[in-house]
């Protein structure tokens, strides 16, 4: 049975997996392994948020990340998507979340607020030209894309720049109007050059704008809003009312956006499946409460950083069990009896833990080794080092920070502490090396470095320092009362 036959019970025609490439972008070889899984689980589209992984050319070349995909790699990604019946929608930020563009000195003059690189100044003609150039390069590599997502979420500090302040002093000018005029300009730019491509926008900047203003702006005839809410307790009735408001303003089609990872904490390392399951269940309830033709589809977002400058949150392989259960739920229109068993079967996991972080972690899906190792490191590395350094009676009683600074230790205590410290260090060093090798198969070196530096190396360094201090203290032995201060 194909997905389209099975999805009779799904209120969402389109089920898109969002790949946020502004952090830990997977190698194309890994995408070739997971796309068939996405398709098997019920996805029929991808929202690709390239950010600095897109191979911008010419004067935009400075936007590229060190390991940006090459044009042939983008073509390969699109080919793999086609093979797996996944329709690709590219995402280009055009207003907020412009850090990867506006952090560069050459483009800093286009910031709304001089100090902050996140929001584009909508008054500058050069701003629209910049966004237009980005869009045309992206569209050139995505010919025939039916939709283009132009971002427009979280446009922080809008209206706070010098030009905006002056503009807002004029009669009838408001922040809402400023926001809508830039959205309209971007949408018109897209439609003038790509008449068969519909722009999508995140809806958060539209929510509070009164109905009459939205209707009069002309924006509803140009874009389709994506209503996003990643909470485990979203207001189902309120969402229905918001959709009704959008329909009255003239938006013909709406999209929903849930999350399968990356929405529960900026430095979250393991995915809390139950949170995301509840979020997606509630989106199904929202869909059931509105007319069937209103919703075009749902985007399962998988954020990889909260913004360009924040740390990495759960890596893609870690979020796959959550993605699997959420996709199956949306495909079948509810948490039917055998969904958990189906997902376990797809992933090769003997027992999927929904309410807890799985400590087994074994599975046979692409990247399951990374999930198992990251689970182990996250749950046990730091706590085992803390236990030795802060709660072991020999360490706290005879090799405290005071003793360590002065390299003082009772020789018998070396025999109590050292074997344990060495064995812990050896065990964790081996495991972290294994994880490093697994990460290198899926990610580029900078992402591997960043994840290990954030999540594993600090604890290893504390252990290494203890072992080193023990060696030095055991090797030297000034009397405890020699009174030498460091």
Short mmCIF file of C-alpha atoms in Angstrom, two decimals, residues 5 62 141 209 253 261 304 360:
data_model
loop_
_atom_site.label_atom_id
_atom_site.label_comp_id
_atom_site.label_asym_id
_atom_site.label_seq_id
_atom_site.Cartn_x
_atom_site.Cartn_y
_atom_site.Cartn_z
CA UNK A 5 -3.53 5.19 -0.22
CA UNK A 62 30.58 35.46 1.49
CA UNK A 141 18.67 25.45 -8.36
CA UNK A 209 -2.64 42.38 13.16
CA UNK A 253 -4.87 28.21 2.11
CA UNK A 261 12.70 18.09 17.82
CA UNK A 304 18.96 22.48 14.91
CA UNK A 360 18.79 0.91 25.33
#
